[in-house]
Tab-separated table of C-alpha atoms in Angstrom:
chain	number	residue	atom	x	y	z
A	1	MET	CA	0.000	0.000	0.000
A	2	SER	CA	1.208	3.480	-0.832
A	3	ARG	CA	2.389	5.578	2.070
A	4	TYR	CA	0.071	8.360	0.869
A	5	LEU	CA	-3.696	8.152	1.093
A	6	THR	CA	-5.791	8.616	-2.006
A	7	GLY	CA	-8.634	11.117	-2.119
A	8	ALA	CA	-11.193	8.322	-1.755
A	9	GLN	CA	-9.410	6.908	1.306
A	10	ILE	CA	-9.291	10.345	2.927
A	11	ILE	CA	-13.043	10.739	2.364
A	12	LEU	CA	-13.674	7.310	3.914
A	13	ALA	CA	-11.527	8.127	6.957
A	14	ILE	CA	-13.230	11.495	7.470
A	15	GLY	CA	-16.633	9.886	6.972
A	16	MET	CA	-15.898	7.262	9.620
A	17	LEU	CA	-14.621	9.923	12.017
A	18	VAL	CA	-17.598	12.264	11.543
A	19	THR	CA	-20.360	9.639	11.572
A	20	GLY	CA	-18.813	7.884	14.570
A	21	SER	CA	-18.707	11.141	16.513
A	22	ILE	CA	-22.285	11.984	15.513
A	23	ASN	CA	-23.336	8.553	16.710
A	24	THR	CA	-21.993	9.136	20.223
A	25	LEU	CA	-23.116	12.746	20.579
A	26	SER	CA	-26.626	12.231	19.190
A	27	LYS	CA	-27.188	9.357	21.600
A	28	LYS	CA	-26.065	11.449	24.571
A	29	VAL	CA	-28.194	14.423	23.508
A	30	GLN	CA	-31.196	12.094	23.408
A	31	ASN	CA	-30.575	11.232	27.059
A	32	ASP	CA	-30.495	14.936	27.963
A	33	CYS	CA	-33.714	15.804	26.130
A	34	VAL	CA	-36.823	16.502	28.217
A	35	ALA	CA	-40.272	15.888	26.775
A	36	PRO	CA	-43.786	14.920	27.914
A	37	GLY	CA	-44.381	11.201	27.664
A	38	TYR	CA	-46.975	8.499	28.011
A	39	THR	CA	-48.043	7.990	31.632
A	40	GLY	CA	-50.466	5.087	31.227
A	41	THR	CA	-53.892	4.121	29.996
A	42	GLY	CA	-56.553	6.782	30.423
A	43	SER	CA	-54.091	9.603	31.044
A	44	THR	CA	-54.960	13.084	29.873
A	45	GLU	CA	-52.810	15.613	28.108
A	46	GLY	CA	-52.293	17.538	31.302
A	47	SER	CA	-50.871	14.509	33.123
A	48	ARG	CA	-48.067	13.964	30.605
A	49	GLU	CA	-45.335	15.454	32.761
A	50	PRO	CA	-42.055	16.231	30.980
A	51	HIS	CA	-39.130	14.017	31.908
A	52	LYS	CA	-35.761	12.985	30.477
A	53	PHE	CA	-35.517	10.464	27.660
A	54	ASP	CA	-34.365	7.465	29.707
A	55	HIS	CA	-34.815	4.629	27.215
A	56	PRO	CA	-31.527	2.768	26.569
A	57	TRP	CA	-33.264	-0.422	25.405
A	58	PHE	CA	-35.364	1.518	22.916
A	59	GLN	CA	-32.160	3.154	21.676
A	60	THR	CA	-30.785	-0.339	21.058
A	61	LEU	CA	-33.850	-0.986	18.906
A	62	VAL	CA	-32.994	2.118	16.884
A	63	MET	CA	-29.414	0.882	16.530
A	64	PHE	CA	-30.559	-2.463	15.143
A	65	THR	CA	-32.821	-0.603	12.726
A	66	GLY	CA	-29.771	1.235	11.444
A	67	GLU	CA	-27.887	-2.049	11.083
A	68	ILE	CA	-30.728	-3.514	9.020
A	69	THR	CA	-30.053	-0.892	6.352
A	70	CYS	CA	-26.734	-2.649	5.693
A	71	LEU	CA	-28.758	-5.357	3.932
A	72	PHE	CA	-29.472	-2.871	1.157
A	73	GLY	CA	-25.732	-2.586	0.643
A	74	LEU	CA	-25.503	-6.383	0.617
A	75	PHE	CA	-28.169	-6.632	-2.069
A	76	VAL	CA	-26.288	-4.080	-4.172
A	77	ALA	CA	-23.097	-6.120	-3.759
A	78	ARG	CA	-24.954	-9.291	-4.733
A	79	TYR	CA	-26.386	-7.559	-7.804
A	80	ARG	CA	-22.910	-6.485	-8.889
A	81	SER	CA	-21.617	-9.991	-8.250
A	82	ARG	CA	-24.370	-11.435	-10.418
A	83	ASN	CA	-23.531	-9.094	-13.290
A	84	LEU	CA	-19.822	-9.811	-12.961
A	85	ASP	CA	-20.461	-13.546	-12.901
A	86	ARG	CA	-22.656	-13.261	-15.966
A	87	HIS	CA	-19.969	-11.462	-17.967
A	88	LEU	CA	-16.852	-13.295	-16.832
A	89	ILE	CA	-17.945	-16.913	-16.394
A	90	SER	CA	-19.124	-18.963	-19.345
A	91	PRO	CA	-21.362	-22.045	-18.948
A	92	THR	CA	-18.422	-24.314	-19.714
A	93	ASP	CA	-16.176	-22.858	-17.040
A	94	SER	CA	-15.489	-25.028	-14.019
A	95	THR	CA	-16.224	-23.459	-10.673
A	96	GLU	CA	-15.028	-26.322	-8.490
A	97	THR	CA	-11.798	-24.570	-7.520
A	98	THR	CA	-13.107	-21.003	-7.423
A	99	PRO	CA	-14.883	-19.283	-4.519
A	100	VAL	CA	-18.659	-19.264	-4.599
A	101	PRO	CA	-19.834	-15.888	-5.974
A	102	LEU	CA	-21.556	-13.634	-3.469
A	103	HIS	CA	-24.935	-13.746	-5.215
A	104	ARG	CA	-25.012	-17.547	-4.974
A	105	ARG	CA	-24.439	-17.677	-1.242
A	106	LYS	CA	-27.249	-18.174	1.232
A	107	VAL	CA	-28.211	-14.940	3.014
A	108	PHE	CA	-30.058	-16.196	6.079
A	109	HIS	CA	-28.030	-18.037	8.762
A	110	TRP	CA	-29.265	-18.867	12.252
A	111	ILE	CA	-25.700	-18.965	13.611
A	112	LEU	CA	-25.681	-15.158	13.613
A	113	LEU	CA	-28.340	-15.217	16.316
A	114	VAL	CA	-25.652	-15.981	18.923
A	115	PRO	CA	-23.484	-12.871	18.406
A	116	THR	CA	-26.694	-10.856	18.034
A	117	ILE	CA	-27.619	-11.598	21.658
A	118	CYS	CA	-24.171	-10.424	22.754
A	119	ASP	CA	-24.579	-7.288	20.637
A	120	LEU	CA	-27.972	-6.626	22.224
A	121	LEU	CA	-26.684	-6.978	25.784
A	122	GLY	CA	-23.458	-5.062	25.170
A	123	THR	CA	-25.151	-2.132	23.457
A	124	SER	CA	-27.926	-1.885	26.053
A	125	LEU	CA	-25.541	-2.020	29.025
A	126	SER	CA	-23.384	0.614	27.357
A	127	GLY	CA	-26.467	2.754	26.719
A	128	ILE	CA	-27.508	2.551	30.369
A	129	GLY	CA	-23.987	3.540	31.410
A	130	LEU	CA	-24.141	6.577	29.127
A	131	LEU	CA	-27.016	7.892	31.262
A	132	TYR	CA	-24.635	8.404	34.192
A	133	VAL	CA	-21.391	9.634	32.593
A	134	SER	CA	-20.414	12.210	30.005
A	135	ALA	CA	-20.036	11.331	26.334
A	136	SER	CA	-16.253	11.782	26.441
A	137	VAL	CA	-15.821	9.483	29.454
A	138	TRP	CA	-18.129	6.936	27.824
A	139	GLN	CA	-16.090	7.028	24.627
A	140	MET	CA	-12.801	6.653	26.496
A	141	LEU	CA	-13.982	3.783	28.707
A	142	ARG	CA	-14.930	1.843	25.605
A	143	GLY	CA	-11.190	1.504	25.044
A	144	SER	CA	-11.267	-1.177	27.737
A	145	ILE	CA	-12.302	-3.653	25.053
A	146	ILE	CA	-8.599	-4.057	24.252
A	147	VAL	CA	-8.059	-5.549	27.707
A	148	PHE	CA	-10.897	-8.046	27.395
A	149	THR	CA	-10.166	-9.073	23.805
A	150	GLY	CA	-6.515	-9.620	24.643
A	151	ILE	CA	-7.315	-11.825	27.630
A	152	PHE	CA	-10.074	-13.729	25.822
A	153	SER	CA	-7.885	-14.367	22.788
A	154	LYS	CA	-5.261	-15.804	25.137
A	155	VAL	CA	-7.635	-17.951	27.192
A	156	PHE	CA	-10.218	-19.139	24.661
A	157	LEU	CA	-8.500	-18.878	21.288
A	158	LYS	CA	-5.072	-19.925	22.597
A	159	ARG	CA	-3.347	-16.987	20.934
A	160	GLN	CA	0.113	-16.026	22.082
A	161	LEU	CA	0.438	-12.469	23.372
A	162	LYS	CA	3.808	-10.805	22.964
A	163	LEU	CA	5.378	-8.431	25.428
A	164	PHE	CA	4.246	-5.321	23.534
A	165	HIS	CA	0.651	-6.575	23.755
A	166	TRP	CA	0.894	-6.872	27.542
A	167	PHE	CA	2.528	-3.434	27.712
A	168	GLY	CA	-0.396	-2.051	25.712
A	169	ILE	CA	-2.945	-3.725	27.964
A	170	GLY	CA	-1.221	-2.503	31.125
A	171	ILE	CA	-0.981	1.098	29.948
A	172	THR	CA	-4.611	0.961	28.782
A	173	VAL	CA	-5.714	-0.187	32.244
A	174	PHE	CA	-3.786	2.704	33.823
A	175	GLY	CA	-5.480	5.138	31.437
A	176	LEU	CA	-8.888	3.675	32.296
A	177	VAL	CA	-8.185	4.191	35.997
A	178	LEU	CA	-7.296	7.847	35.413
A	179	VAL	CA	-10.447	8.468	33.351
A	180	GLY	CA	-12.621	6.697	35.915
A	181	VAL	CA	-11.091	8.594	38.834
A	182	SER	CA	-11.560	11.948	37.092
A	183	SER	CA	-15.217	11.149	36.459
A	184	VAL	CA	-15.830	10.030	40.058
A	185	LEU	CA	-14.063	13.059	41.569
A	186	GLN	CA	-16.116	15.401	39.424
A	187	ALA	CA	-19.306	13.569	40.412
A	188	GLU	CA	-18.565	14.115	44.118
A	189	HIS	CA	-19.521	17.773	43.655
A	190	THR	CA	-22.874	16.910	42.077
A	191	ALA	CA	-24.076	14.217	44.526
A	192	THR	CA	-24.076	11.563	41.796
A	193	THR	CA	-21.017	9.529	42.810
A	194	SER	CA	-22.922	6.254	43.143
A	195	GLN	CA	-24.522	6.727	39.739
A	196	THR	CA	-21.115	7.458	38.205
A	197	PHE	CA	-19.700	4.244	39.682
A	198	LEU	CA	-22.693	2.392	38.270
A	199	GLY	CA	-22.213	3.955	34.852
A	200	ILE	CA	-18.520	3.045	34.749
A	201	ALA	CA	-19.255	-0.529	35.837
A	202	LEU	CA	-21.961	-0.943	33.194
A	203	ILE	CA	-19.733	0.418	30.414
A	204	LEU	CA	-16.909	-1.938	31.392
A	205	ALA	CA	-19.382	-4.827	31.538
A	206	SER	CA	-20.666	-3.919	28.079
A	207	GLN	CA	-17.143	-4.085	26.670
A	208	LEU	CA	-16.651	-7.490	28.271
A	209	VAL	CA	-19.803	-8.686	26.501
A	210	SER	CA	-18.617	-7.127	23.234
A	211	ALA	CA	-15.278	-8.924	23.575
A	212	SER	CA	-17.199	-12.174	24.078
A	213	GLN	CA	-19.097	-11.401	20.896
A	214	MET	CA	-15.822	-11.062	19.006
A	215	VAL	CA	-14.614	-14.435	20.311
A	216	ILE	CA	-17.878	-16.024	19.177
A	217	GLU	CA	-17.678	-14.426	15.756
A	218	GLU	CA	-14.034	-15.442	15.444
A	219	SER	CA	-14.792	-19.052	16.424
A	220	PHE	CA	-18.075	-19.739	14.639
A	221	VAL	CA	-18.790	-16.989	12.117
A	222	LYS	CA	-15.573	-15.928	10.400
A	223	SER	CA	-14.753	-19.455	9.182
A	224	ARG	CA	-17.988	-19.437	7.171
A	225	ASP	CA	-16.794	-16.507	5.044
A	226	PHE	CA	-19.861	-14.307	5.522
A	227	HIS	CA	-19.902	-10.922	3.823
A	228	PRO	CA	-19.407	-8.140	6.449
A	229	LEU	CA	-22.634	-6.387	5.372
A	230	GLN	CA	-24.421	-9.709	5.758
A	231	VAL	CA	-23.196	-10.116	9.339
A	232	VAL	CA	-24.199	-6.594	10.392
A	233	GLY	CA	-27.506	-6.634	8.504
A	234	LEU	CA	-28.696	-10.010	9.771
A	235	GLU	CA	-27.670	-9.191	13.330
A	236	GLY	CA	-29.770	-6.058	12.944
A	237	CYS	CA	-32.766	-8.148	11.832
A	238	PHE	CA	-32.358	-10.677	14.632
A	239	GLY	CA	-31.800	-7.969	17.245
A	240	PHE	CA	-34.812	-5.951	16.133
A	241	ALA	CA	-37.031	-9.054	16.246
A	242	ILE	CA	-35.832	-10.104	19.704
A	243	LEU	CA	-36.280	-6.631	21.163
A	244	ALA	CA	-39.650	-5.944	19.556
A	245	ALA	CA	-41.176	-9.371	20.272
A	246	ILE	CA	-39.611	-10.367	23.605
A	247	VAL	CA	-37.415	-7.865	25.446
A	248	LEU	CA	-39.414	-4.618	25.227
A	249	PRO	CA	-42.822	-6.260	25.907
A	250	SER	CA	-41.349	-8.100	28.904
A	251	MET	CA	-39.730	-4.982	30.351
A	252	TYR	CA	-42.993	-3.086	29.936
A	253	PHE	CA	-44.502	-5.228	32.697
A	254	ILE	CA	-41.500	-5.025	35.048
A	255	PRO	CA	-42.310	-2.445	37.746
A	256	SER	CA	-39.834	0.383	38.344
A	257	PRO	CA	-41.069	3.008	40.834
A	258	GLY	CA	-38.262	5.405	39.916
A	259	ASN	CA	-39.389	5.786	36.302
A	260	PRO	CA	-42.126	8.294	35.379
A	261	THR	CA	-44.391	5.559	33.969
A	262	GLY	CA	-43.539	3.056	36.704
A	263	ARG	CA	-42.141	0.582	34.170
A	264	TYR	CA	-38.550	-0.540	33.642
A	265	GLU	CA	-38.673	0.211	29.905
A	266	ASP	CA	-41.725	1.815	28.331
A	267	ALA	CA	-41.507	1.896	24.541
A	268	LEU	CA	-44.850	3.726	24.361
A	269	ASP	CA	-43.404	6.481	26.512
A	270	ALA	CA	-40.341	6.655	24.245
A	271	VAL	CA	-42.476	7.022	21.114
A	272	SER	CA	-44.648	9.644	22.820
A	273	GLN	CA	-41.610	11.691	23.888
A	274	ILE	CA	-40.087	11.506	20.403
A	275	SER	CA	-43.306	12.728	18.808
A	276	ALA	CA	-43.574	15.597	21.301
A	277	ASN	CA	-40.039	16.955	20.984
A	278	PRO	CA	-38.646	17.942	17.547
A	279	THR	CA	-35.076	18.046	18.872
A	280	LEU	CA	-35.385	14.521	20.248
A	281	LEU	CA	-36.896	13.305	16.979
A	282	ALA	CA	-34.032	14.866	15.027
A	283	MET	CA	-31.442	13.225	17.315
A	284	VAL	CA	-33.069	9.794	16.987
A	285	LEU	CA	-33.130	10.058	13.188
A	286	LEU	CA	-29.551	11.368	13.172
A	287	TYR	CA	-28.505	8.450	15.394
A	288	LEU	CA	-30.151	5.952	13.049
A	289	VAL	CA	-28.603	7.440	9.915
A	290	SER	CA	-25.158	7.760	11.517
A	291	ILE	CA	-25.194	4.071	12.408
A	292	ALA	CA	-25.923	3.072	8.822
A	293	PHE	CA	-23.233	5.326	7.343
A	294	TYR	CA	-20.701	4.532	10.084
A	295	ASN	CA	-20.997	0.847	9.243
A	296	TYR	CA	-20.464	1.631	5.563
A	297	PHE	CA	-17.441	3.853	6.173
A	298	GLY	CA	-16.046	1.469	8.779
A	299	LEU	CA	-16.287	-1.537	6.471
A	300	SER	CA	-14.676	0.436	3.652
A	301	VAL	CA	-11.835	1.667	5.869
A	302	THR	CA	-11.239	-1.876	7.129
A	303	LYS	CA	-10.956	-3.060	3.544
A	304	SER	CA	-8.770	-0.304	2.091
A	305	LEU	CA	-6.655	0.965	5.009
A	306	THR	CA	-4.545	-0.516	7.792
A	307	CYS	CA	-4.970	-0.955	11.513
A	308	VAL	CA	-2.750	2.103	11.997
A	309	HIS	CA	-5.347	4.297	10.328
A	310	ARG	CA	-8.219	2.733	12.283
A	311	THR	CA	-6.369	3.286	15.554
A	312	LEU	CA	-5.724	6.933	14.728
A	313	ILE	CA	-9.322	7.438	13.589
A	314	ASP	CA	-10.653	5.978	16.854
A	315	ALA	CA	-8.340	8.230	18.878
A	316	CYS	CA	-9.421	11.268	16.866
A	317	ARG	CA	-13.057	10.273	17.333
A	318	THR	CA	-12.676	10.309	21.120
A	319	LEU	CA	-10.961	13.693	21.005
A	320	LEU	CA	-13.550	15.123	18.591
A	321	VAL	CA	-16.438	13.898	20.762
A	322	TRP	CA	-14.867	15.550	23.799
A	323	ILE	CA	-14.251	18.870	22.037
A	324	LEU	CA	-17.737	19.009	20.514
A	325	ASP	CA	-19.367	18.050	23.810
A	326	ILE	CA	-17.629	20.968	25.537
A	327	PHE	CA	-18.490	23.270	22.620
A	328	ILE	CA	-22.168	22.323	22.865
A	329	PHE	CA	-22.218	23.087	26.589
A	330	TYR	CA	-20.589	26.521	26.394
A	331	VAL	CA	-21.871	27.746	23.015
A	332	VAL	CA	-25.143	25.996	22.153
A	333	SER	CA	-26.887	25.213	25.454
A	334	ASP	CA	-25.777	24.258	28.943
A	335	SER	CA	-28.640	21.750	28.988
A	336	PHE	CA	-26.538	19.534	26.738
A	337	GLY	CA	-22.884	18.599	26.521
A	338	GLU	CA	-20.373	18.744	29.389
A	339	ASN	CA	-18.413	21.439	31.141
A	340	PHE	CA	-14.643	21.344	31.527
A	341	ALA	CA	-13.407	21.341	35.114
A	342	VAL	CA	-9.721	22.276	35.037
A	343	SER	CA	-8.651	20.128	38.004
A	344	TYR	CA	-10.409	16.945	36.889
A	345	GLY	CA	-10.272	17.684	33.183
A	346	LEU	CA	-6.470	17.585	33.223
A	347	LEU	CA	-6.631	14.153	34.863
A	348	GLN	CA	-8.978	13.024	32.118
A	349	ILE	CA	-6.551	14.347	29.489
A	350	ASP	CA	-3.791	12.242	31.051
A	351	GLY	CA	-6.093	9.232	31.005
A	352	PHE	CA	-6.887	9.791	27.341
A	353	ALA	CA	-3.172	10.045	26.526
A	354	PHE	CA	-2.423	6.734	28.251
A	355	LEU	CA	-5.398	5.062	26.573
A	356	THR	CA	-4.132	6.180	23.175
A	357	LEU	CA	-0.581	5.069	23.970
A	358	GLY	CA	-1.823	1.667	25.152
A	359	THR	CA	-3.870	1.220	21.990
A	360	LEU	CA	-0.919	2.116	19.756
A	361	LEU	CA	1.295	-0.359	21.597
A	362	TYR	CA	-1.282	-3.137	21.562
A	363	TYR	CA	-1.869	-2.902	17.826
A	364	GLY	CA	1.846	-2.744	17.088
A	365	VAL	CA	1.759	0.796	15.763
A	366	LEU	CA	4.542	1.830	18.149
A	367	ASP	CA	7.632	-0.375	17.935
A	368	ILE	CA	9.405	-0.936	21.274
A	369	SER	CA	11.732	-3.660	20.006
A	370	TRP	CA	14.591	-1.117	19.969
A	371	VAL	CA	14.577	-1.002	23.792
A	372	PRO	CA	17.590	-3.017	25.049
A	373	GLY	CA	16.523	-6.474	26.183
A	374	LEU	CA	13.018	-6.257	24.717
A	375	GLY	CA	13.714	-7.041	21.068
A	376	ARG	CA	13.462	-10.814	21.337
A	377	TRP	CA	10.303	-10.560	23.448
A	378	CYS	CA	8.444	-8.246	21.067
A	379	GLY	CA	8.537	-10.419	17.980
A	380	ALA	CA	6.588	-13.559	17.210
A	381	VAL	CA	7.973	-17.013	17.744
A	382	GLU	CA	10.154	-18.796	15.224
A	383	GLY	CA	11.805	-15.634	13.910
A	384	GLU	CA	8.722	-13.768	12.860
A	385	GLY	CA	10.348	-10.458	13.671
A	386	VAL	CA	8.705	-7.405	15.178
A	387	PRO	CA	5.432	-5.596	14.422
A	388	ASP	CA	5.397	-3.695	11.161
A	389	GLY	CA	2.614	-1.264	12.072
A	390	ARG	CA	-0.148	-2.947	10.058
A	391	GLY	CA	-1.799	-4.257	13.183
A	392	PRO	CA	-1.831	-7.356	15.390
A	393	GLY	CA	-0.275	-10.397	13.843
A	394	HIS	CA	1.676	-8.538	11.138
A	395	TYR	CA	5.457	-8.760	11.472
A	396	ARG	CA	8.384	-7.748	9.332
A	397	GLU	CA	11.521	-9.746	8.526
A	398	GLY	CA	9.910	-13.076	9.290
A	399	ASP	CA	8.541	-16.001	7.336
A	400	GLY	CA	6.855	-17.995	10.101
A	401	GLU	CA	3.141	-18.372	10.559
A	402	THR	CA	1.866	-15.116	12.058
A	403	GLU	CA	-0.773	-14.854	14.737
A	404	ARG	CA	-3.494	-12.300	14.237
A	405	LEU	CA	-4.868	-11.068	17.527
A	406	LEU	CA	-8.579	-10.738	17.807
A	407	ILE	CA	-9.806	-7.304	16.779
A	408	ASN	CA	-13.143	-5.985	15.692
A	409	GLN	CA	-12.143	-6.189	12.053
A	410	SER	CA	-11.991	-9.991	12.352
A	411	THR	CA	-15.357	-10.152	10.623
A	412	GLY	CA	-14.844	-6.936	8.713
A	413	SER	CA	-17.633	-5.316	10.699
A	414	SER	CA	-17.504	-2.049	12.560
A	415	ARG	CA	-19.592	-2.301	15.693
A	416	VAL	CA	-21.602	0.723	16.631
A	417	THR	CA	-23.081	1.173	20.100
């Protein structure tokens, strides 16, 4: 690959950065919106008291709706494959040794139901956590997935982690501690410390579930050579069906005295609030559209660029979310976004720096093999050499069998939560 990006690659990278940032910010703005809702059967207009949009499970339904749109991209790809097959393959050609064209592959596969359940739980837990922390902290804590994927790939997939991987994981953990501490210290002045702890715990738990999803996809899905748009689109269909038919109806009947409607998750209240607040409606639609386009840009970046670019894009996304969140608070409205406390904000900056450094080390972007005594521990076994910056499992000056660590691109999909 050329060391310089083409115009198309730059557009893809910017598109992934912008849509990913919009995804996070629009979801947080939804949580901060206040609108009258549905308070039960027989209620009157005057009894619809305004309250915050506290519907993380309904937001997961919106996310799956956005993922379903990836099937349209799959159908376009299948159409192109059919035309290509029609022009390039004659009836006498043998196809026994060639891959099965995309348009001839089966679309529906029940096996994708398993990672869908993980996606549902991970996204919902992350959404609940976002209710109690700022968008920037939420985005940074999602970096903990490196820790879980590294450990799971070692334990369940029997992958060998090199010293630079463990360095990356250790520095990432230290960065997570700094970000968490800054969030808790800031919450002590707003009497929401317990909620902040809960939010952090839920976000970390969601990343553990997401890492489990990657292990499942690596073990059972990737070997079947599914198209990335097929994986995301079908998981969207399965997730939407499970939420609409089972999860949301069940949670409607679970009592929750702290909620305005007295129910743990009230989809009717969510729909009523969306219809009553134009800003909320705009944020929900923006969230849905950003998910669809983020998946497209993410899949394209995965295909045409390297892990170095993805790592830098993710770091820039976190920084952009943080800057825009502060801008919204001070310029647009203090009802949205987050303020910047100098004492705790500097601690959060340090945490972000360590998170970025840990990520760069883990993915082999930063080479530490030059450090005396570390060279032979940073390469792969059997003379594979040291990381070449293309990501986990890629080494230079080696001809042995490389080990690719588990990353989200293992299925070519770009998860959006």
